[in-house]
């Protein structure tokens, strides 16, 4: 039985939460494999309207085990807040598993994220200030503290003492701010350990056993391919890899066990924070898309930058992820638009290119080459079958499919589970 990875194909916020919520019905395990509480997954289902940052979007099904994988950086305070919010809505979180290998976000990570952003001045990345970059930096620098360290309080204190000697030097000497106290931090994290202890497990064994029983496992991505640390718009990127390759590394599932890789694309593009967005609209149209779609960040509330669908970035994303299929979300946002534009290439001076440049300076010179398509003056939100979509909407999806270079499995025409049209079967 299959393992399905669900991957953000653009700059994040594509609607992965809805797709996972929908597919989780037939799954037994859902694993988050990257990012941290910088992510914001909105899920609207019969249980209510939820904003998840760390907990996998499969949590609403009583039989599904949800795993925060080793590839995630975990802020225990955020997680406990999220668990309590779900509990207040009678959602059972007892099947939540935290990989003992997941790294923890510590108070100095958040502080350093803020200080580093301030120091960048006008060149700030526009991070979510959740401490993501500094936490992944420490992981690679072998200075991280992992969930397993919460299980042994003596190790936790020793580890904190060693790491804080280094961090306090940076805080005091580089940034001129007060040092942090080992005792205070130990007390805070020992408290989190008492709450989260039952959830911290060896997730590799647990997931492996589910695979051996032939159960369906979903790998839930966070952020999007264009924010990838290698293949995104570096340095305006996040600090982990949202790509399908990392779905394997961030969960402990071998690459050859992943059967389907679904790319989630919005029918247009959005981005939060700084960095290139070649099709960005600074005019009335950008404003119209933002207001119609309510494009404001789930995690930070920031207004998202909006633009037309970028076929060059879409193909780049499909290629590096190996998408077996795509989901187009938010198609309904274009209901009532008389015409739409799609970027089919970039122009730099008198040259036309079809590849996504790796350098920021080259990207900044790229002008989108658009094709204009007729829109549809109809309400698609109640449509449930492909054949009932307006011809212009079908053409639009087919155009995106040809630009991406992969088939479309689903189109979403609203946030509810039922507002989903099967375009091509997933299996
Ligand atoms: P960080 O991940 O907080 O370090 O932020 C780095 C960049 O990624 C910033 O431009 C953020 O706005 C962006 N980013 C991080 N998480 C998300 C997300 O879940 N959706 C969209 N953008 C994100």
Coordinates of C-alpha atoms and ligand atoms in Angstrom, one line a residue, residues 11-13 38-40 125-129 132-133 223 227 237-238 272-274 302, ligand 1:
X11 CA 6.4 29.7 -2.0
X12 CA 4.4 28.0 0.7
X13 CA 0.7 28.5 1.7
X38 CA 6.9 28.8 10.9
X39 CA 4.3 26.8 8.9
X40 CA 0.6 27.5 9.1
X125 CA 14.9 38.0 4.8
X126 CA 11.5 38.6 6.4
X127 CA 11.6 35.4 8.5
X128 CA 8.7 34.4 10.7
X129 CA 11.0 35.1 13.7
X132 CA 13.9 28.3 12.5
X133 CA 17.2 29.4 10.9
X223 CA 6.7 25.7 3.2
X227 CA 11.8 28.4 -0.3
X237 CA 14.7 30.9 1.6
X238 CA 13.9 28.9 4.7
X272 CA 5.4 36.2 2.3
X273 CA 8.6 37.9 3.3
X274 CA 11.3 39.3 1.0
X302 CA 1.4 39.4 7.1
Ligands
LIG1 P1 11.8 31.3 8.3 O1 11.4 29.9 7.8 O2 11.0 31.8 9.5 O3 13.3 31.4 8.6 O4 11.6 32.3 7.1 C1 12.3 32.3 5.9 C2 11.4 32.7 4.7 O5 10.5 31.6 4.5 C3 10.6 34.0 5.0 O6 10.4 34.6 3.7 C4 9.2 33.4 5.4 O7 8.2 34.3 5.2 C5 9.1 32.2 4.6 N1 8.3 31.1 5.2 C6 8.6 30.3 6.2 N2 7.5 29.5 6.5 C7 6.6 29.8 5.6 C8 5.3 29.2 5.4 O8 4.8 28.3 6.0 N3 4.6 29.8 4.3 C9 5.1 30.8 3.6 N4 6.3 31.3 3.8 C10 7.0 30.8 4.8

